[in-house]
Short mmCIF file of C-alpha atoms in Angstrom, two decimals:
data_model
loop_
_atom_site.label_atom_id
_atom_site.label_comp_id
_atom_site.label_asym_id
_atom_site.label_seq_id
_atom_site.Cartn_x
_atom_site.Cartn_y
_atom_site.Cartn_z
CA MET A 207 -6.83 23.74 -32.51
CA ARG A 208 -7.97 20.66 -34.46
CA ILE A 209 -5.41 18.06 -35.49
CA ASP A 210 -6.16 18.56 -39.20
CA ASP A 211 -5.25 22.24 -38.80
CA ALA A 212 -1.96 21.45 -37.13
CA SER A 213 1.31 22.83 -38.39
CA SER A 214 4.73 21.27 -38.11
CA THR A 215 5.06 22.90 -34.71
CA ALA A 216 2.10 20.98 -33.21
CA PRO A 217 2.84 18.69 -30.23
CA ALA A 218 3.79 15.09 -30.96
CA ARG A 219 0.99 12.52 -30.96
CA ALA A 220 0.25 11.44 -27.41
CA ARG A 221 -0.23 7.79 -26.63
CA LEU A 222 -2.68 8.31 -23.81
CA GLY A 223 -5.54 10.64 -22.95
CA VAL A 224 -7.69 11.27 -19.90
CA ILE A 225 -11.30 12.44 -19.73
CA GLY A 226 -12.37 13.75 -16.33
CA LEU A 227 -10.01 15.61 -14.02
CA GLY A 228 -11.86 15.52 -10.71
CA SER A 229 -10.56 14.48 -7.31
CA MET A 230 -9.45 11.10 -8.71
CA GLY A 231 -8.75 11.90 -12.36
CA GLU A 232 -6.43 14.85 -11.79
CA PRO A 233 -3.86 13.08 -9.57
CA MET A 234 -4.01 9.99 -11.76
CA ALA A 235 -3.35 12.15 -14.81
CA GLY A 236 -0.34 13.61 -13.03
CA HIS A 237 1.17 10.16 -12.52
CA LEU A 238 0.46 9.17 -16.12
CA LEU A 239 2.07 12.33 -17.48
CA ALA A 240 5.16 11.88 -15.34
CA ALA A 241 5.55 8.22 -16.35
CA HIS A 242 4.75 8.40 -20.05
CA GLY A 243 6.08 11.86 -20.87
CA THR A 244 3.02 12.90 -22.89
CA LEU A 245 -0.66 13.12 -22.04
CA ALA A 246 -3.70 14.72 -23.67
CA VAL A 247 -6.64 15.71 -21.49
CA HIS A 248 -10.24 16.82 -21.77
CA SER A 249 -12.46 17.97 -18.92
CA ARG A 250 -15.10 20.54 -18.00
CA THR A 251 -12.40 22.82 -16.59
CA ARG A 252 -8.75 23.28 -17.42
CA LYS A 253 -6.27 22.16 -14.78
CA ALA A 254 -3.39 24.61 -14.83
CA SER A 255 -1.02 22.37 -12.90
CA LEU A 256 -1.29 19.61 -15.51
CA LEU A 257 -0.92 21.97 -18.44
CA GLU A 258 2.11 23.61 -16.85
CA ALA A 259 3.61 20.14 -16.38
CA GLY A 260 3.27 19.46 -20.12
CA ALA A 261 -0.17 17.94 -20.69
CA THR A 262 -1.94 18.87 -23.94
CA TRP A 263 -5.42 20.36 -23.57
CA THR A 264 -8.07 19.35 -26.13
CA ASP A 265 -11.26 21.33 -26.63
CA THR A 266 -13.50 18.46 -27.75
CA PRO A 267 -13.68 14.68 -27.33
CA ARG A 268 -13.03 14.33 -31.06
CA GLU A 269 -9.82 16.32 -30.82
CA LEU A 270 -8.72 14.10 -27.94
CA ALA A 271 -9.45 10.91 -29.88
CA GLU A 272 -7.54 12.24 -32.88
CA GLN A 273 -4.42 12.65 -30.77
CA VAL A 274 -4.30 9.43 -28.73
CA ASP A 275 -4.56 5.66 -28.95
CA ALA A 276 -6.13 5.00 -25.55
CA ILE A 277 -8.28 7.05 -23.18
CA LEU A 278 -8.85 6.66 -19.46
CA VAL A 279 -12.38 7.80 -18.57
CA MET A 280 -12.65 9.11 -14.99
CA LEU A 281 -16.22 10.42 -14.99
CA PRO A 282 -18.85 9.66 -12.33
CA ASP A 283 -20.69 7.15 -14.54
CA LEU A 284 -21.58 6.15 -18.10
CA PRO A 285 -24.34 8.79 -18.52
CA GLN A 286 -21.64 11.48 -18.31
CA LEU A 287 -19.73 9.70 -21.10
CA ALA A 288 -22.75 9.24 -23.38
CA PRO A 289 -22.80 12.81 -24.82
CA MET A 290 -19.15 12.41 -25.76
CA LEU A 291 -20.07 9.51 -28.06
CA GLU A 292 -22.62 11.48 -30.11
CA GLY A 293 -22.29 14.12 -32.82
CA PRO A 294 -19.57 15.69 -34.97
CA ASP A 295 -17.28 16.49 -32.03
CA SER A 296 -17.57 13.08 -30.40
CA LEU A 297 -14.92 10.47 -29.68
CA LEU A 298 -16.38 8.25 -32.41
CA ALA A 299 -16.32 11.02 -35.00
CA ALA A 300 -12.53 10.92 -35.02
CA GLY A 301 -12.63 7.62 -36.90
CA THR A 302 -9.51 6.30 -35.17
CA GLU A 303 -8.74 3.04 -33.41
CA LEU A 304 -9.15 3.57 -29.71
CA LEU A 305 -9.05 1.69 -26.41
CA LEU A 306 -11.51 3.17 -23.93
CA MET A 307 -10.62 2.35 -20.32
CA ILE A 308 -13.68 2.94 -18.15
CA GLY A 309 -12.38 3.96 -14.73
CA SER A 310 -15.83 5.11 -13.62
CA THR A 311 -17.80 3.07 -11.11
CA SER A 312 -20.53 1.89 -13.45
CA SER A 313 -23.07 -0.84 -14.07
CA PRO A 314 -21.56 -4.12 -15.30
CA ARG A 315 -24.63 -4.46 -17.49
CA GLY A 316 -24.14 -0.94 -18.82
CA VAL A 317 -20.48 -1.53 -19.66
CA ARG A 318 -21.29 -4.69 -21.61
CA GLU A 319 -24.13 -2.95 -23.45
CA LEU A 320 -21.84 -0.05 -24.36
CA ALA A 321 -19.18 -2.43 -25.65
CA ASP A 322 -21.74 -4.19 -27.87
CA ARG A 323 -22.92 -0.83 -29.17
CA LEU A 324 -19.38 0.30 -29.98
CA VAL A 325 -18.60 -2.91 -31.82
CA GLY A 326 -21.70 -2.40 -33.92
CA GLU A 327 -21.05 1.27 -34.65
CA THR A 328 -17.30 1.08 -35.23
CA GLY A 329 -16.74 -2.48 -36.44
CA GLY A 330 -14.43 -3.15 -33.49
CA ARG A 331 -12.34 -0.04 -34.09
CA VAL A 332 -13.19 1.20 -30.58
CA ARG A 333 -12.63 -1.36 -27.83
CA LEU A 334 -13.52 -1.29 -24.15
CA VAL A 335 -12.10 -2.44 -20.83
CA ASP A 336 -13.51 -1.65 -17.41
CA VAL A 337 -10.91 -0.51 -14.87
CA PRO A 338 -12.70 0.97 -11.82
CA VAL A 339 -10.41 1.95 -8.97
CA SER A 340 -10.38 1.76 -5.18
CA GLY A 341 -8.20 3.59 -2.70
CA GLY A 342 -9.82 7.00 -2.65
CA GLU A 343 -8.23 10.36 -3.26
CA ALA A 344 -5.30 9.44 -1.00
CA GLY A 345 -4.56 6.39 -3.12
CA ALA A 346 -4.88 8.39 -6.33
CA ARG A 347 -2.35 10.94 -5.08
CA ALA A 348 0.03 8.25 -3.82
CA GLY A 349 -0.25 6.12 -6.97
CA THR A 350 -1.31 3.09 -4.92
CA LEU A 351 -4.81 2.46 -6.26
CA SER A 352 -6.27 -1.01 -6.63
CA ILE A 353 -7.41 -1.17 -10.25
CA MET A 354 -10.00 -3.87 -11.03
CA ALA A 355 -9.94 -4.84 -14.69
CA GLY A 356 -12.35 -6.70 -16.93
CA GLY A 357 -12.03 -7.40 -20.63
CA GLU A 358 -10.11 -9.34 -23.25
CA SER A 359 -6.64 -10.37 -22.08
CA ALA A 360 -4.77 -8.39 -24.74
CA ASP A 361 -6.79 -5.25 -24.04
CA VAL A 362 -6.32 -5.55 -20.28
CA GLU A 363 -2.59 -6.11 -20.68
CA ARG A 364 -2.37 -2.97 -22.76
CA ALA A 365 -4.32 -1.10 -20.10
CA ARG A 366 -1.95 -2.46 -17.47
CA THR A 367 1.12 -1.06 -19.22
CA LEU A 368 -0.57 2.35 -19.37
CA LEU A 369 -2.09 2.49 -15.89
CA ASP A 370 0.67 0.90 -13.78
CA PRO A 371 1.86 4.37 -12.61
CA CYS A 372 -1.48 4.78 -10.81
CA GLY A 373 -1.49 1.51 -8.87
CA THR A 374 -1.86 -2.24 -9.26
CA VAL A 375 -3.97 -3.56 -12.14
CA ARG A 376 -5.61 -6.95 -11.57
CA HIS A 377 -7.36 -8.79 -14.41
CA LEU A 378 -10.46 -10.34 -12.84
CA GLY A 379 -12.27 -11.76 -15.84
CA PRO A 380 -14.30 -10.80 -18.91
CA LEU A 381 -15.72 -7.37 -19.60
CA GLY A 382 -17.73 -6.18 -16.60
CA ALA A 383 -15.75 -8.18 -14.05
CA GLY A 384 -13.98 -5.06 -12.83
CA GLU A 385 -17.32 -3.36 -12.21
CA VAL A 386 -18.64 -6.42 -10.36
CA ALA A 387 -15.58 -6.30 -8.10
CA LYS A 388 -16.08 -2.57 -7.56
CA ALA A 389 -19.72 -3.15 -6.61
CA CYS A 390 -18.53 -5.70 -4.04
CA ASN A 391 -15.93 -3.20 -2.84
CA GLN A 392 -18.58 -0.51 -2.43
CA MET A 393 -20.82 -2.80 -0.42
CA ILE A 394 -17.99 -3.29 2.06
CA VAL A 395 -16.99 0.39 2.06
CA GLY A 396 -20.58 1.54 2.52
CA ALA A 397 -21.25 -0.91 5.32
CA THR A 398 -17.96 -0.14 7.04
CA MET A 399 -18.47 3.63 6.89
CA MET A 400 -21.95 3.34 8.33
CA ALA A 401 -20.74 1.00 11.08
CA ILE A 402 -17.83 3.32 11.95
CA SER A 403 -20.23 6.25 12.09
CA GLU A 404 -22.69 4.49 14.35
CA ALA A 405 -19.87 3.33 16.64
CA THR A 406 -18.45 6.88 16.78
CA VAL A 407 -21.77 8.37 17.85
CA LEU A 408 -22.39 5.64 20.42
CA ALA A 409 -18.90 6.09 21.90
CA GLU A 410 -19.04 9.88 21.98
CA ARG A 411 -22.43 9.89 23.71
CA SER A 412 -20.94 7.49 26.25
CA GLY A 413 -18.12 9.92 27.05
CA ILE A 414 -15.39 8.41 24.86
CA ALA A 415 -13.49 10.80 22.57
CA PRO A 416 -13.60 9.65 18.93
CA ALA A 417 -9.81 10.00 18.59
CA ASP A 418 -9.33 7.62 21.54
CA LEU A 419 -11.87 5.18 20.11
CA PHE A 420 -10.14 5.10 16.73
CA GLU A 421 -6.72 4.51 18.27
CA VAL A 422 -8.11 1.45 20.02
CA LEU A 423 -10.01 0.21 16.96
CA GLU A 424 -7.03 0.52 14.65
CA GLY A 425 -5.08 -1.92 16.81
CA GLY A 426 -7.70 -4.66 16.43
CA TYR A 427 -9.92 -6.38 13.90
CA ALA A 428 -11.99 -3.22 13.42
CA GLY A 429 -9.01 -1.38 11.96
CA SER A 430 -9.18 -0.71 8.22
CA THR A 431 -7.76 1.43 5.45
CA LEU A 432 -11.08 3.28 5.39
CA LEU A 433 -10.87 4.12 9.09
CA ALA A 434 -7.28 5.30 8.74
CA ASP A 435 -8.20 7.47 5.75
CA LYS A 436 -11.33 9.00 7.27
CA ARG A 437 -10.42 9.26 10.95
CA ASP A 438 -9.24 12.89 10.80
CA LYS A 439 -12.43 13.95 9.02
CA LEU A 440 -14.53 12.08 11.55
CA VAL A 441 -12.70 13.60 14.52
CA ALA A 442 -12.88 17.12 13.11
CA GLY A 443 -16.40 16.84 11.73
CA ASP A 444 -14.95 17.91 8.37
CA TYR A 445 -17.21 16.61 5.65
CA SER A 446 -15.75 18.53 2.71
CA PRO A 447 -16.04 16.18 -0.22
CA GLY A 448 -13.35 13.84 -1.43
CA GLY A 449 -15.77 11.33 -2.90
CA ILE A 450 -19.34 12.46 -2.33
CA ALA A 451 -21.75 10.30 -0.32
CA ALA A 452 -24.47 10.41 -2.99
CA TYR A 453 -22.38 8.20 -5.26
CA MET A 454 -22.85 5.36 -2.79
CA THR A 455 -26.54 5.11 -3.67
CA LYS A 456 -25.60 4.62 -7.34
CA ASP A 457 -22.91 2.09 -6.51
CA LEU A 458 -25.13 0.04 -4.21
CA GLY A 459 -27.74 0.00 -6.98
CA PHE A 460 -25.16 -1.67 -9.22
CA ALA A 461 -24.52 -4.22 -6.46
CA ALA A 462 -28.26 -4.94 -6.38
CA ASP A 463 -28.16 -5.54 -10.14
CA VAL A 464 -25.32 -8.03 -9.68
CA ALA A 465 -27.31 -9.77 -6.94
CA GLU A 466 -30.28 -10.06 -9.28
CA ASP A 467 -28.15 -11.32 -12.16
CA THR A 468 -26.55 -14.00 -9.98
CA GLY A 469 -29.69 -15.12 -8.13
CA THR A 470 -28.30 -13.88 -4.80
CA SER A 471 -30.45 -12.69 -1.90
CA PRO A 472 -28.18 -10.48 0.25
CA ALA A 473 -28.99 -10.01 3.92
CA LEU A 474 -27.44 -6.55 4.36
CA LEU A 475 -27.62 -4.86 0.98
CA GLY A 476 -31.25 -3.77 1.20
CA ALA A 477 -30.79 -2.12 4.60
CA LEU A 478 -27.60 -0.47 3.43
CA ARG A 479 -29.28 0.99 0.35
CA GLY A 480 -32.09 2.27 2.53
CA ALA A 481 -29.65 4.01 4.90
CA TYR A 482 -27.81 5.84 2.10
CA ASP A 483 -31.06 6.77 0.35
CA GLU A 484 -32.15 8.29 3.67
CA LEU A 485 -28.83 10.11 4.01
CA VAL A 486 -29.24 11.67 0.57
CA ALA A 487 -32.86 12.58 1.28
CA ALA A 488 -31.61 14.39 4.40
CA GLY A 489 -29.62 16.73 2.15
CA LEU A 490 -26.19 15.29 2.97
CA GLY A 491 -25.40 13.62 -0.34
CA GLU A 492 -22.96 16.24 -1.61
CA GLU A 493 -20.68 15.87 1.42
CA ASP A 494 -17.83 13.41 1.91
CA LEU A 495 -18.76 9.81 2.72
CA SER A 496 -17.71 10.45 6.31
CA VAL A 497 -20.86 12.58 6.67
CA ALA A 498 -22.48 9.29 7.63
CA ARG A 499 -21.43 10.23 11.17
CA ARG A 500 -23.53 13.41 11.06
CA PHE A 501 -26.39 11.46 9.50
CA VAL A 502 -26.38 8.96 12.39
CA ALA A 503 -26.08 11.71 15.00
CA GLU A 504 -29.02 13.67 13.58
CA ARG A 505 -31.21 10.71 12.65
CA GLY A 506 -34.48 10.72 14.53
CA ALA A 507 -33.65 13.99 16.28
#
């Protein structure tokens, strides 16, 4: 049902909407609904649990924009958002003032270019902040995400009041700063996951059980949130996707863009990109990031 067809029995105007209800977006939407009382959503598939809890489903991006003042975008990247900005059923076609909060891991350059485009097309009616998140599916479910924000202070503060139920929002600088921080985060995550995987294979082939290795590592400098989150998958060889490994190639590409923009010559980034490109080429990209262990074990076999 479109908003202009609504009767007096239509749901009250929601303050906040969410686009993208995947492994991160769905639990975040649950926290936002519980905290704010209302939430409108749009995604490729309906999520019965959210609708049963009181979320309002919208059939098109335009319908979503007509019902809310701010939208959290939890899509893989900006190319998935682009079709929602074009045509009669688009977000922009609603003609309303809107704050778009880009939670996707995206290019800092791309975010800035999109913001410039939106200013030109809407006269500033649609504003942008970048709010990529870290903490994985476990953090999304627990509401303990680290949310890296870039944008104008007033816009980021508004985003903070909306997104606080999902974790801790930190304003890092102008538009794009959140995506720069996320690129840095992904460099560390990617390198750590590959190092854990190589260490696991080395230890196992030397007669050390992975579970025993991880118990020792977690008590020292090698311990990390990533190891704690992925250890059960690594021990079990369970690579069912939480966040898929192929996204790392995209994210490391953004890090390379930041390196170019800042005149930096990283020592590790090139090798890391090569390793994940090889992992994807081996047909493992749709598995969880922990599949790096299988990649190392099978490499060169």
